[in-house]
mmCIF file of C-alpha atoms in Angstrom:
data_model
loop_
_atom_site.group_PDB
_atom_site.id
_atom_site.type_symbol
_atom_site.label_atom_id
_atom_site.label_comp_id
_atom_site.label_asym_id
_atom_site.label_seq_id
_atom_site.Cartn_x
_atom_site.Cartn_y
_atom_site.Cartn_z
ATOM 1 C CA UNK V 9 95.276 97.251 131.764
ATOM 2 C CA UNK V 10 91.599 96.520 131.612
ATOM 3 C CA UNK V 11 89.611 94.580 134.328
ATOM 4 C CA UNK V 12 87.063 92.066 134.008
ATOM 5 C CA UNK V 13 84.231 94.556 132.709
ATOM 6 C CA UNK V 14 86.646 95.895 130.109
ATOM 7 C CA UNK V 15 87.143 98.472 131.799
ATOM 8 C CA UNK V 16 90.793 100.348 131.045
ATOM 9 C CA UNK V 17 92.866 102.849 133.180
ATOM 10 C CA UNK V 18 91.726 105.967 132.668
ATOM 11 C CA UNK V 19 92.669 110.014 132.755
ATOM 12 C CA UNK V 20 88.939 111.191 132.200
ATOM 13 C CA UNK V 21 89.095 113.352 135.381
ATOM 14 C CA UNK V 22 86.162 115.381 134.559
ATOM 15 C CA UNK V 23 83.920 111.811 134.042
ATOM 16 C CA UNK V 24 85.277 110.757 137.514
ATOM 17 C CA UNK V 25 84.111 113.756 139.299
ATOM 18 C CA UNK V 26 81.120 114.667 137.832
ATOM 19 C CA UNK V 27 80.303 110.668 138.664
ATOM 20 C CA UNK V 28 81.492 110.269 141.989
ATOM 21 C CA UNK V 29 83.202 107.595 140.756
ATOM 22 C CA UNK V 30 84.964 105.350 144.094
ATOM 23 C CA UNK V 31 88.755 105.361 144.554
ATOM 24 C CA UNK V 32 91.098 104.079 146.201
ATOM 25 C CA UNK V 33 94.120 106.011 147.013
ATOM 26 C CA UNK V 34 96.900 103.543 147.809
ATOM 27 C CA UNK V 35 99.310 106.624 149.014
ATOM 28 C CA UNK V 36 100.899 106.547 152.438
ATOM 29 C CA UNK V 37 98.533 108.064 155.439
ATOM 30 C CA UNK V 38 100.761 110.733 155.760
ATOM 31 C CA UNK V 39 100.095 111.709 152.110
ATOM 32 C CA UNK V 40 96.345 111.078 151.978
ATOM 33 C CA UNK V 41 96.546 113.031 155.218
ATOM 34 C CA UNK V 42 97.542 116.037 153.588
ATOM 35 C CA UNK V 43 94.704 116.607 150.802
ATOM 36 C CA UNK V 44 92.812 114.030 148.423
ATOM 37 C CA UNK V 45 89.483 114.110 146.731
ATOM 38 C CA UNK V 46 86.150 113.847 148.362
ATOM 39 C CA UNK V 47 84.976 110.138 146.652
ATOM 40 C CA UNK V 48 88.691 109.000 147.731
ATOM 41 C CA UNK V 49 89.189 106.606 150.587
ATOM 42 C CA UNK V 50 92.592 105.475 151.600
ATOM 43 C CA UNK V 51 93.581 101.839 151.353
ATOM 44 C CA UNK V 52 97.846 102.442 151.553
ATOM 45 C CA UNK V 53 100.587 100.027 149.713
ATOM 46 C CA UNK V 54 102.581 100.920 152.468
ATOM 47 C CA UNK V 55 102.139 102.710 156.117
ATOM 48 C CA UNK V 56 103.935 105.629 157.009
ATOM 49 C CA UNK V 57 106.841 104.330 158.102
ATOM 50 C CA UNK V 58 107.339 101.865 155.184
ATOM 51 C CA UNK V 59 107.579 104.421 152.877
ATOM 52 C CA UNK V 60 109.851 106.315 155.081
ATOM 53 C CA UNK V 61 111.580 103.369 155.214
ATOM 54 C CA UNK V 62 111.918 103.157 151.422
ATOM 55 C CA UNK V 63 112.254 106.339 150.698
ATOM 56 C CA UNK V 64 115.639 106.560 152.600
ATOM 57 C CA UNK V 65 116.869 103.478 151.080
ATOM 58 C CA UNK V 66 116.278 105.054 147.594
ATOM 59 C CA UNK V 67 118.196 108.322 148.370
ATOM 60 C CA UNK V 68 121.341 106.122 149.490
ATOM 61 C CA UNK V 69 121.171 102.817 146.978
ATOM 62 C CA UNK V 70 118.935 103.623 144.576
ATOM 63 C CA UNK V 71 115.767 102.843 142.910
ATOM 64 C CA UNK V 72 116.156 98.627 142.806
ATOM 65 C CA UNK V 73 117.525 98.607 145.669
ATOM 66 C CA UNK V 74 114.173 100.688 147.229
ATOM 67 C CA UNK V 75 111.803 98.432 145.446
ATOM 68 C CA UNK V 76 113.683 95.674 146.459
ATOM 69 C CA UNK V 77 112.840 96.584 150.374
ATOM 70 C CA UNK V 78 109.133 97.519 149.189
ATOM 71 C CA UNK V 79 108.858 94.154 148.937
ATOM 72 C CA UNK V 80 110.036 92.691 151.457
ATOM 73 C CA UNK V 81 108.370 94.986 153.639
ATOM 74 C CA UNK V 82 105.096 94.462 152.068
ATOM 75 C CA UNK V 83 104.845 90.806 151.550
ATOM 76 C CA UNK V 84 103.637 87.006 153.745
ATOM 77 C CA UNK V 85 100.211 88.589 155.610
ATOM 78 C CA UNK V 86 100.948 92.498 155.511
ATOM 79 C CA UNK V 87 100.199 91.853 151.639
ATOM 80 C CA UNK V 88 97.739 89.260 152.186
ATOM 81 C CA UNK V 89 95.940 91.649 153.986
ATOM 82 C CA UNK V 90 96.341 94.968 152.154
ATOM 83 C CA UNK V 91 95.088 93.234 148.685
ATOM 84 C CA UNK V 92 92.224 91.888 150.306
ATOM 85 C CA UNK V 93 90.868 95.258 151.502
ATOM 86 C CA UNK V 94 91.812 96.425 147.996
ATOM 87 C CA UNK V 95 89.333 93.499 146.683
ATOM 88 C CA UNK V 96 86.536 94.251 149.192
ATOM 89 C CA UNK V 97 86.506 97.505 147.817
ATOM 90 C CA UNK V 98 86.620 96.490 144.730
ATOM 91 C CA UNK V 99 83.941 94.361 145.000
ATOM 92 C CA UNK V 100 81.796 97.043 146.831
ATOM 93 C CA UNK V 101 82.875 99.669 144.248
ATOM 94 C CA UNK V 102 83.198 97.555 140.658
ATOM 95 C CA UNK V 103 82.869 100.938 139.126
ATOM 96 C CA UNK V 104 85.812 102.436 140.910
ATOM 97 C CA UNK V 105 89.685 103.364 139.884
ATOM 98 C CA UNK V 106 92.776 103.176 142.050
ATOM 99 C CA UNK V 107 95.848 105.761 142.005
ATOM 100 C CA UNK V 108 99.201 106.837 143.414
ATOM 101 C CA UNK V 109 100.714 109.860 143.788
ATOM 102 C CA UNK V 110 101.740 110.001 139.732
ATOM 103 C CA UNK V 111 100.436 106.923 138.603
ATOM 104 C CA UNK V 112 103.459 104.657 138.210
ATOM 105 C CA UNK V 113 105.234 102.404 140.802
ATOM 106 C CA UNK V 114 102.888 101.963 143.669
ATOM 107 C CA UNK V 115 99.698 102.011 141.640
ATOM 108 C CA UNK V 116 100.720 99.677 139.201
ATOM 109 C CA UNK V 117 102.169 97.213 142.039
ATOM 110 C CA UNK V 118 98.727 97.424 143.513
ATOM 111 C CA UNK V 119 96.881 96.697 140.305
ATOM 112 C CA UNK V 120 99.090 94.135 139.506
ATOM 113 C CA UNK V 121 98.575 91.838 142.647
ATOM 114 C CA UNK V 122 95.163 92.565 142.441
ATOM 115 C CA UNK V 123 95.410 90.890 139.290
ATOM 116 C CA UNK V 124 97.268 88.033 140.387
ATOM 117 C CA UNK V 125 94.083 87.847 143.222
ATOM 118 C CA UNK V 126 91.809 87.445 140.334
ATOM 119 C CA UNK V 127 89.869 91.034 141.199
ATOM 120 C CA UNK V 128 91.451 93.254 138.630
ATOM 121 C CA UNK V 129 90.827 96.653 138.931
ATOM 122 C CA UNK V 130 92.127 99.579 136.825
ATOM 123 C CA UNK V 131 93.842 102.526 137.709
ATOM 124 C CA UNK V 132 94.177 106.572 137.115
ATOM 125 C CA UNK V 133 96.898 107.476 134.595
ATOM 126 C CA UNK V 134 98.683 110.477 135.706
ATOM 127 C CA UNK V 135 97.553 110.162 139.454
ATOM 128 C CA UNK V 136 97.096 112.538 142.471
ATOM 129 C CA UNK V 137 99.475 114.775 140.756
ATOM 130 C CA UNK V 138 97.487 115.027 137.507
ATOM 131 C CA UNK V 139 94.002 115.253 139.374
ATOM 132 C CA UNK V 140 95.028 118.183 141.394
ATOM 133 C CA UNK V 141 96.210 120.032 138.751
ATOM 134 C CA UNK V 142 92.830 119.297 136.854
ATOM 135 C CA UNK V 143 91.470 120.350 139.728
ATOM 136 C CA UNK V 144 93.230 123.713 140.370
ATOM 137 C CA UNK V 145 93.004 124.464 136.674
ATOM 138 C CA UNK V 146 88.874 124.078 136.655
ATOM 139 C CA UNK V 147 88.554 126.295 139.591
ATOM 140 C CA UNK V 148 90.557 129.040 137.961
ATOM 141 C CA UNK V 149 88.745 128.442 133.876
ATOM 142 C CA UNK V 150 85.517 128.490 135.891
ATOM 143 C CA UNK V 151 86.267 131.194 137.540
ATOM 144 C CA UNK V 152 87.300 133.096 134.613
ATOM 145 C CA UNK V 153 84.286 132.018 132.327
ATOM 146 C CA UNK V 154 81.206 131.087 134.435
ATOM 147 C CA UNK V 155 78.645 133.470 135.771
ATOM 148 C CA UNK V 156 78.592 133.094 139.279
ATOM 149 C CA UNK V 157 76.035 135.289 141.554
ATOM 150 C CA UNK V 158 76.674 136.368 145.038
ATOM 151 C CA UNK V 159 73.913 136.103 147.995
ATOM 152 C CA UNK V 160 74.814 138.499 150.196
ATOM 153 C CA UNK V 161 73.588 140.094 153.622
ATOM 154 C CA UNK V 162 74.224 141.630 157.234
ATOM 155 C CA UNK V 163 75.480 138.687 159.699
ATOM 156 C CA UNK V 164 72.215 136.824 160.911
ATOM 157 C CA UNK V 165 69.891 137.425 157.574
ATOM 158 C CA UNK V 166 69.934 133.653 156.939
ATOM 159 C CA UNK V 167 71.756 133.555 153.791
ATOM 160 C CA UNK V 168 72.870 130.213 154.180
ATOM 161 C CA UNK V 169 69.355 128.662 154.670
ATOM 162 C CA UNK V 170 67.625 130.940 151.851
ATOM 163 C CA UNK V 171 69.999 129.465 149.499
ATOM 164 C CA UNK V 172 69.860 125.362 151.100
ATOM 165 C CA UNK V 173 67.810 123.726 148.413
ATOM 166 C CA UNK V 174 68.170 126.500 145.486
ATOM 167 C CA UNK V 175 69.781 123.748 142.576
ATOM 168 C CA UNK V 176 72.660 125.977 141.280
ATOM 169 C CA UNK V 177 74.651 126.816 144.805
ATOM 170 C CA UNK V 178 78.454 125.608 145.812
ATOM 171 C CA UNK V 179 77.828 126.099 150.043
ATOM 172 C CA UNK V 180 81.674 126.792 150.501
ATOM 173 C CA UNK V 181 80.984 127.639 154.241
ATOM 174 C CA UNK V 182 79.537 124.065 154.583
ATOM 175 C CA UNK V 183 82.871 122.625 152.667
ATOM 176 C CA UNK V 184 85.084 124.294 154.889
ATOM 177 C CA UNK V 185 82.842 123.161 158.021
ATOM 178 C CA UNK V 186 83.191 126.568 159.082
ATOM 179 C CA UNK V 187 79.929 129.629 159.509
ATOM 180 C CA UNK V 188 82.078 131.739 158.150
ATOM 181 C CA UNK V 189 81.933 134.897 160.904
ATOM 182 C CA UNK V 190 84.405 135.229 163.964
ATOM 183 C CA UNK V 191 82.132 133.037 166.027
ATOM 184 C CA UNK V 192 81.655 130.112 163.059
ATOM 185 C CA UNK V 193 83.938 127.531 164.229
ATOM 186 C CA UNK V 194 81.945 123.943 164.636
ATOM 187 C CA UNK V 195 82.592 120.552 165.852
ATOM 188 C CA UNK V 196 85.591 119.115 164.306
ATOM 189 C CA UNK V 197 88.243 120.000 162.565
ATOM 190 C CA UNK V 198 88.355 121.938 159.493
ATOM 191 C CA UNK V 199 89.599 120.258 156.148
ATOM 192 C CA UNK V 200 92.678 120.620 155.065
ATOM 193 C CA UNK V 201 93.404 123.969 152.456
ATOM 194 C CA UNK V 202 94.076 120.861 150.065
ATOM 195 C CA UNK V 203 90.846 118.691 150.795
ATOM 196 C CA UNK V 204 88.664 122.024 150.947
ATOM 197 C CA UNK V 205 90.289 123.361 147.585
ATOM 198 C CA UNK V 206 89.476 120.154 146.296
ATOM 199 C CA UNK V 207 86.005 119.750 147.018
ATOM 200 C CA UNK V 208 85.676 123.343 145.907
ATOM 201 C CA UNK V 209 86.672 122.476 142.436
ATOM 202 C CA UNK V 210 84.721 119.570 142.135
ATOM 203 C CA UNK V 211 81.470 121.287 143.183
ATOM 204 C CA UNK V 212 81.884 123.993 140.431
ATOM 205 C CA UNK V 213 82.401 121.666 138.120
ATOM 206 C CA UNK V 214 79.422 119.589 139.019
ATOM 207 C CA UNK V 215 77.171 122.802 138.953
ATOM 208 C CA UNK V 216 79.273 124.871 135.905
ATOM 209 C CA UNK V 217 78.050 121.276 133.490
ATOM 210 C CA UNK V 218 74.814 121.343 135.257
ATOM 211 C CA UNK V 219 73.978 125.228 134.878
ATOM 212 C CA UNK V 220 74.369 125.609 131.247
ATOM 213 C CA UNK V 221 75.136 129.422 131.007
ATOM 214 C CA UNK V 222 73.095 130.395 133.982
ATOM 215 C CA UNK V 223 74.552 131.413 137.407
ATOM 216 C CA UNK V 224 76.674 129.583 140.121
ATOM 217 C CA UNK V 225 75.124 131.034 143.131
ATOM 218 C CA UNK V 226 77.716 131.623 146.062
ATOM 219 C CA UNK V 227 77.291 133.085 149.301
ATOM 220 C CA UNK V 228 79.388 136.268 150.051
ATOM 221 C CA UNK V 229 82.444 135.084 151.756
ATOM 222 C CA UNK V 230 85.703 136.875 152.947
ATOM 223 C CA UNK V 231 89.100 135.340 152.067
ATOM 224 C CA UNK V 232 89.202 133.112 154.813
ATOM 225 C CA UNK V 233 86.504 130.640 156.023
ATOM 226 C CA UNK V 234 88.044 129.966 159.458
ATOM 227 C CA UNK V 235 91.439 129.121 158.350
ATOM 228 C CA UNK V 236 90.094 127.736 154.760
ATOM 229 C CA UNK V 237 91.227 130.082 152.318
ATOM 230 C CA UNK V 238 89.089 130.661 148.854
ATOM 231 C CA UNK V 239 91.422 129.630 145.959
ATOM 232 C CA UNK V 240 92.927 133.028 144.424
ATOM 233 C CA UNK V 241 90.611 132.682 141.292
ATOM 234 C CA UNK V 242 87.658 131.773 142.581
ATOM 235 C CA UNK V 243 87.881 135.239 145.270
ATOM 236 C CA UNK V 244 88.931 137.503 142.239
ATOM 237 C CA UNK V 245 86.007 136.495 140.287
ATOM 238 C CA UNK V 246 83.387 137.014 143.441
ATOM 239 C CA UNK V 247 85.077 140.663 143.992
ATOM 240 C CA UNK V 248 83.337 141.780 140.964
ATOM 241 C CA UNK V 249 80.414 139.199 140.428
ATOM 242 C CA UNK V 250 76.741 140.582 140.484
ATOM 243 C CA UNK V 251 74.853 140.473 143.934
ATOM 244 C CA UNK V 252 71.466 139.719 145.660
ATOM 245 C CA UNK V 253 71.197 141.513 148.601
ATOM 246 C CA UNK V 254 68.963 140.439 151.854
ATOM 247 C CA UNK V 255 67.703 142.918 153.963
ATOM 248 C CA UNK V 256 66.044 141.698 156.889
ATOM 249 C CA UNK V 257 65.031 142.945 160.396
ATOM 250 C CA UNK V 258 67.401 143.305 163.327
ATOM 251 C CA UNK V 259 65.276 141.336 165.431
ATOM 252 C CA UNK V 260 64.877 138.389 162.626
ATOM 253 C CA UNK V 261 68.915 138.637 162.515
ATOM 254 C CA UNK V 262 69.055 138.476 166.394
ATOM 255 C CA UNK V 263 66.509 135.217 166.379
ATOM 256 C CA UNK V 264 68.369 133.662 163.600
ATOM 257 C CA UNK V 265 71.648 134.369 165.134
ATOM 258 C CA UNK V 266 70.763 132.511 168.569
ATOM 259 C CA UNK V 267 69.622 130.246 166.779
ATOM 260 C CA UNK V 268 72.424 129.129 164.615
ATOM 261 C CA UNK V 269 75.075 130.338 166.746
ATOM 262 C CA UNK V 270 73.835 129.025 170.131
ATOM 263 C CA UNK V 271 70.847 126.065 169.841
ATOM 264 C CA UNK V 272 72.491 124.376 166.967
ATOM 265 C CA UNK V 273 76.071 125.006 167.570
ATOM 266 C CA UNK V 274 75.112 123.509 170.916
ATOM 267 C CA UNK V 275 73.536 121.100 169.835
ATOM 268 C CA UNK V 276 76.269 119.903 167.615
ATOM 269 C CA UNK V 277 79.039 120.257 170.374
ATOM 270 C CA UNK V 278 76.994 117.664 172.404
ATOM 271 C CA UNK V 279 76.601 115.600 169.579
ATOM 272 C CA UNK V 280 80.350 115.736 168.820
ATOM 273 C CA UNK V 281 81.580 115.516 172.717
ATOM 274 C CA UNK V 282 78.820 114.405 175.042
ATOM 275 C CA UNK V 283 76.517 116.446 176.672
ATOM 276 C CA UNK V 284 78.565 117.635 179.833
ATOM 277 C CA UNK V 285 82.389 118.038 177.531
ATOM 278 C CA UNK V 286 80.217 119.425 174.527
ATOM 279 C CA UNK V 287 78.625 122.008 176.951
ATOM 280 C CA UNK V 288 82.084 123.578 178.069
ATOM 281 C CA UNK V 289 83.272 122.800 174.725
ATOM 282 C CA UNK V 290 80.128 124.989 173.236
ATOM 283 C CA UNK V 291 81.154 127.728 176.678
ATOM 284 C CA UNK V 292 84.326 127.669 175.662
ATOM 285 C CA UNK V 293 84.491 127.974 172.107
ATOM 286 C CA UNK V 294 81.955 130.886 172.848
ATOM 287 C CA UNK V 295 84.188 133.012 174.923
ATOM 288 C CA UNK V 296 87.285 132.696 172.780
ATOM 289 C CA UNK V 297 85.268 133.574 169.547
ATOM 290 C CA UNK V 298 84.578 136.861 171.305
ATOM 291 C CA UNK V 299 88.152 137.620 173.278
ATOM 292 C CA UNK V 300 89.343 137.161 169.436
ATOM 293 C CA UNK V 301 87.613 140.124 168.614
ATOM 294 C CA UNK V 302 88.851 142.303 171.381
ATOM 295 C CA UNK V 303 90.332 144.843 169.971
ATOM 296 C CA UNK V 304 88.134 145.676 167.221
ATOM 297 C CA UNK V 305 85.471 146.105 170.563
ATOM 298 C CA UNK V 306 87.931 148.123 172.954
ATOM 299 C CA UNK V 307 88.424 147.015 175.805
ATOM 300 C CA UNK V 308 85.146 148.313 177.780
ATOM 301 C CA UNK V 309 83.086 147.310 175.588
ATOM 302 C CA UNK V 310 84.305 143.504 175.396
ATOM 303 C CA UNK V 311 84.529 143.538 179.268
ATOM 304 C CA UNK V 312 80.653 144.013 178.667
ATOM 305 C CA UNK V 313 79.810 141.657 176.319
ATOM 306 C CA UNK V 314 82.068 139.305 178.179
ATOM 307 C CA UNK V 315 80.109 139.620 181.372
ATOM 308 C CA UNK V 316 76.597 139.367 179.695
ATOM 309 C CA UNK V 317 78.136 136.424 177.827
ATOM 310 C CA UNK V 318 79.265 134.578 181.526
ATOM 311 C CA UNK V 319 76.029 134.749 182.753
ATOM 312 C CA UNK V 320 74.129 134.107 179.632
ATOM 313 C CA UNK V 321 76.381 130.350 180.328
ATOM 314 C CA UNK V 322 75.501 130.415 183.613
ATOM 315 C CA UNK V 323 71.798 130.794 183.347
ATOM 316 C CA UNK V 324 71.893 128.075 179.938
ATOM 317 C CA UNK V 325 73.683 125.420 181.953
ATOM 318 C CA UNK V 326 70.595 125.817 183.934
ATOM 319 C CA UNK V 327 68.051 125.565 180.883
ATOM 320 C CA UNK V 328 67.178 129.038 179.757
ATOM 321 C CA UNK V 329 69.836 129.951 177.225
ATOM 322 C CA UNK V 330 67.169 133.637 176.414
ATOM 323 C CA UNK V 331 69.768 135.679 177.877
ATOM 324 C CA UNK V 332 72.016 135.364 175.170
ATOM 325 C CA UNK V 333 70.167 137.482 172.916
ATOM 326 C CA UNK V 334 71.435 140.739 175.025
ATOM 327 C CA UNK V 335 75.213 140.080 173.860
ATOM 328 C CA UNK V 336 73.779 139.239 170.279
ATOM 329 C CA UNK V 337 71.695 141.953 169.767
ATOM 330 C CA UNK V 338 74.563 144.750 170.814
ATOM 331 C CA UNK V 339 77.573 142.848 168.735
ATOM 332 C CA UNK V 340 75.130 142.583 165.386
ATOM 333 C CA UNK V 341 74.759 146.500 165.670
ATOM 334 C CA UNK V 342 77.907 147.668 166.896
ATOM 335 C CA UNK V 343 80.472 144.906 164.731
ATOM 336 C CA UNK V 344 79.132 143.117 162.629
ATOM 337 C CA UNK V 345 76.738 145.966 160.819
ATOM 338 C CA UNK V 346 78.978 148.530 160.468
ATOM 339 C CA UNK V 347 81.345 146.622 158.843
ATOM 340 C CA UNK V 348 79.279 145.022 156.635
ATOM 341 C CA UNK V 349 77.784 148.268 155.661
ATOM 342 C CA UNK V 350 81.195 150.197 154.791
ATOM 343 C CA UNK V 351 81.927 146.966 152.272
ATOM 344 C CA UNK V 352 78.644 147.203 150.661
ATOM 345 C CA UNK V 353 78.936 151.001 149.946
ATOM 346 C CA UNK V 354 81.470 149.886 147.798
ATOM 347 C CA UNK V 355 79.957 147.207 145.905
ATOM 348 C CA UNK V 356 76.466 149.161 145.652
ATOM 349 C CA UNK V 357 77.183 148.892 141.076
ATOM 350 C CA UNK V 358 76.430 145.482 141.849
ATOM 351 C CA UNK V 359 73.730 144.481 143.142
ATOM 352 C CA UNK V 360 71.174 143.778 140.529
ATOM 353 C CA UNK V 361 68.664 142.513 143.532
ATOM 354 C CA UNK V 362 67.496 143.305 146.984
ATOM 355 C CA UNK V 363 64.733 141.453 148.970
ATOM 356 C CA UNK V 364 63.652 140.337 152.362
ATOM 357 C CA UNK V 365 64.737 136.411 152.747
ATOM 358 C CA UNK V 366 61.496 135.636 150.516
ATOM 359 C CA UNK V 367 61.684 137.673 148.296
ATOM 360 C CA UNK V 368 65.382 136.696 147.491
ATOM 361 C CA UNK V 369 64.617 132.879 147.610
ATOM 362 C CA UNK V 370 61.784 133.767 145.075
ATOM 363 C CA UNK V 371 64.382 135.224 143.011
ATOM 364 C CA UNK V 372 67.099 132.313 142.774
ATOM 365 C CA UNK V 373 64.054 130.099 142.060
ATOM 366 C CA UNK V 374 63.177 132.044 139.356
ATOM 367 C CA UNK V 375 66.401 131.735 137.615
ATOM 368 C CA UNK V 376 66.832 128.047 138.116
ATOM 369 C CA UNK V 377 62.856 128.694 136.344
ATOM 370 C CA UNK V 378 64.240 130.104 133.998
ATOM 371 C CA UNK V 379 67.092 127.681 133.290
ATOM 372 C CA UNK V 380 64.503 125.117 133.034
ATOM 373 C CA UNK V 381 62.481 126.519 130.453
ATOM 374 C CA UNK V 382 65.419 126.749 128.597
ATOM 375 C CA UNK V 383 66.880 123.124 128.569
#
């Protein structure tokens, strides 16, 4: 079917991505819920417990029979309604597709009375289903035939912000809304491993078309960004991918560290909760990030840290958050560093750069330089 543009139904997935092309996904909440795609909003055929609804009625009489009670469930003002949020958006988004779960039924009854509204609209052949499995497949050819380059560093070097603005990077620790270390939980939930794997994909993608041969920087990560895991490809590949290595002072790490990890994480508590609940949310979220790592401290030691950690609350509640630095300071050295420095002992055949935080921004600028003089 083709709109009023000319515009047909389409299974260009790459085109839609690398576009940000608007959708709509008519899918039940519980579906959309569950993982979709980062330019997808969702504008349902039917809610939750339509479909539910439906879906029984299909198991015990059959398809007609289920389509049958689709429509009377979805019909008078419910449709009314429900096609004319479908035309707002269509109007607002002219360039935009719609989609199911495989592209059939639902979809096409959407497109249909859109039709019939006079704001015809086309739709993704395939659907969800196919998407996702474009989707999973990209991350894993990528993967497999990409360069990708790994920034890498002890816990409080600033990787993050030496690589925010170098053209080239996928910030995975920003797509799973996660810092990445045992105390990187933020405001608000995570995504879903769906949603995250998802915007994963379509970030290489957008950067593998872009790069032209030249690396896809990525920041070091472990398997698990919170509870975001990497896709399986994508974390075989960075095992053995070339590194740049930052090497920074413990005292820069310690000031970047309270910075990150106490202004702006309270800051963005307070944001998300109010300034009283996002204090005590900020306190607690604090306190359990360390009791996590409890064993891996013994139990002295975290009875310590603990302690400093109280008062450190205490005394910012107050206004003077300094004291935090004396729990920082002792958890880089004794945790975080020697960690860190038994992994890299292993990976030392890669690393084809060290620098201070400069030095190693110089260098990804340099490549994207080079890229440049290339095109």
């Amino acid at each position: 079917m083709t709109d009023t543009s000319g515009r047909g139904d389409t299974d260009s997935f790459l085109e839609l991505f690398l576009a940000d092309i608007p959708l709509i996904d008519t899918r039940a909440p519980v579906e959309f819920a569950k993982g979709s795609f980062p330019n997808a909003v969702n504008i349902p055929l039917m809610s939750d417990a339509e479909r539910e609804q439906v879906g029984t009625c299909y198991k015990n009489q059959g398809q007609d029979a289920a389509i049958e009670l689709g429509h009377r469930l979805v019909s008078g003002d419910t449709k009314q309604q429900r096609v004319a949020a479908w035309a707002e958006f269509a109007r607002q988004h002219p360039e935009g597709y719609l989609y199911c779960f495989r592209g059939g039924l639902r979809s096409q009854i959407c497109q249909q009375w859109m039709t019939e509204a006079e704001v015809p609209y086309p739709r993704i052949t395939g659907g969800y289903k196919a998407m996702r499995r474009f989707l999973i497949d990209s991350i894993e050819s990528i993967s497999l035939n990409s360069q990708l380059l790994i920034v890498a560093g002890q816990t409080g070097c600033g990787k993050t912000e030496i690589m925010r603005g170098v053209p080239g990077t996928v910030d995975l620790e920003e797509l799973a809304h996660h810092r990445g270390s045992a105390f990187g939980k933020r405001a608000g939930a995570q995504p879903t491993q769906i949603d995250f794997e998802n915007a994963v994909a379509v970030e290489l993608l957008r950067q593998y078309h872009r790069r032209a041969g030249y690396p896809i920087i990525l920041e070091d990560e472990s398997h698990l960004i919170g509870r975001c895991a990497l896709p399986l490809a994508l974390e075989t590949a960075m095992k053995t991918t070339p590194m740049a290595v930052v090497e920074v002072s413990l005292e820069q790490r310690v000031e970047h560290t309270f910075a990150n990890y106490i202004l702006h994480k309270l800051t963005e508590w307070q944001q998300y909760a109010g300034t009283e609940t996002g204090f005590k949310s900020f306190a607690d979220d604090l306190t359990q990030s360390l009791d996590n790592i409890r064993r891996r401290l013994g139990g002295e030691r975290h009875g310590q840290l603990s302690a400093i950690l109280e008062q450190s609350l205490v005394e910012h509640l107050q206004g003077d958050g300094s004291l935090h630095r004396e729990w920082i300071r002792p958890l880089l050295e004794e945790y975080y560093d020697p960690m860190y420095n038994y992994q890299l002992e292993k990976k030392t055949e890669r690393i084809v750069f060290r620098g201070d935080d400069l030095q190693v921004r110089e260098y990804l600028m340099h490549l994207e330089q080079q890229r440049e003089d290339h095109a």
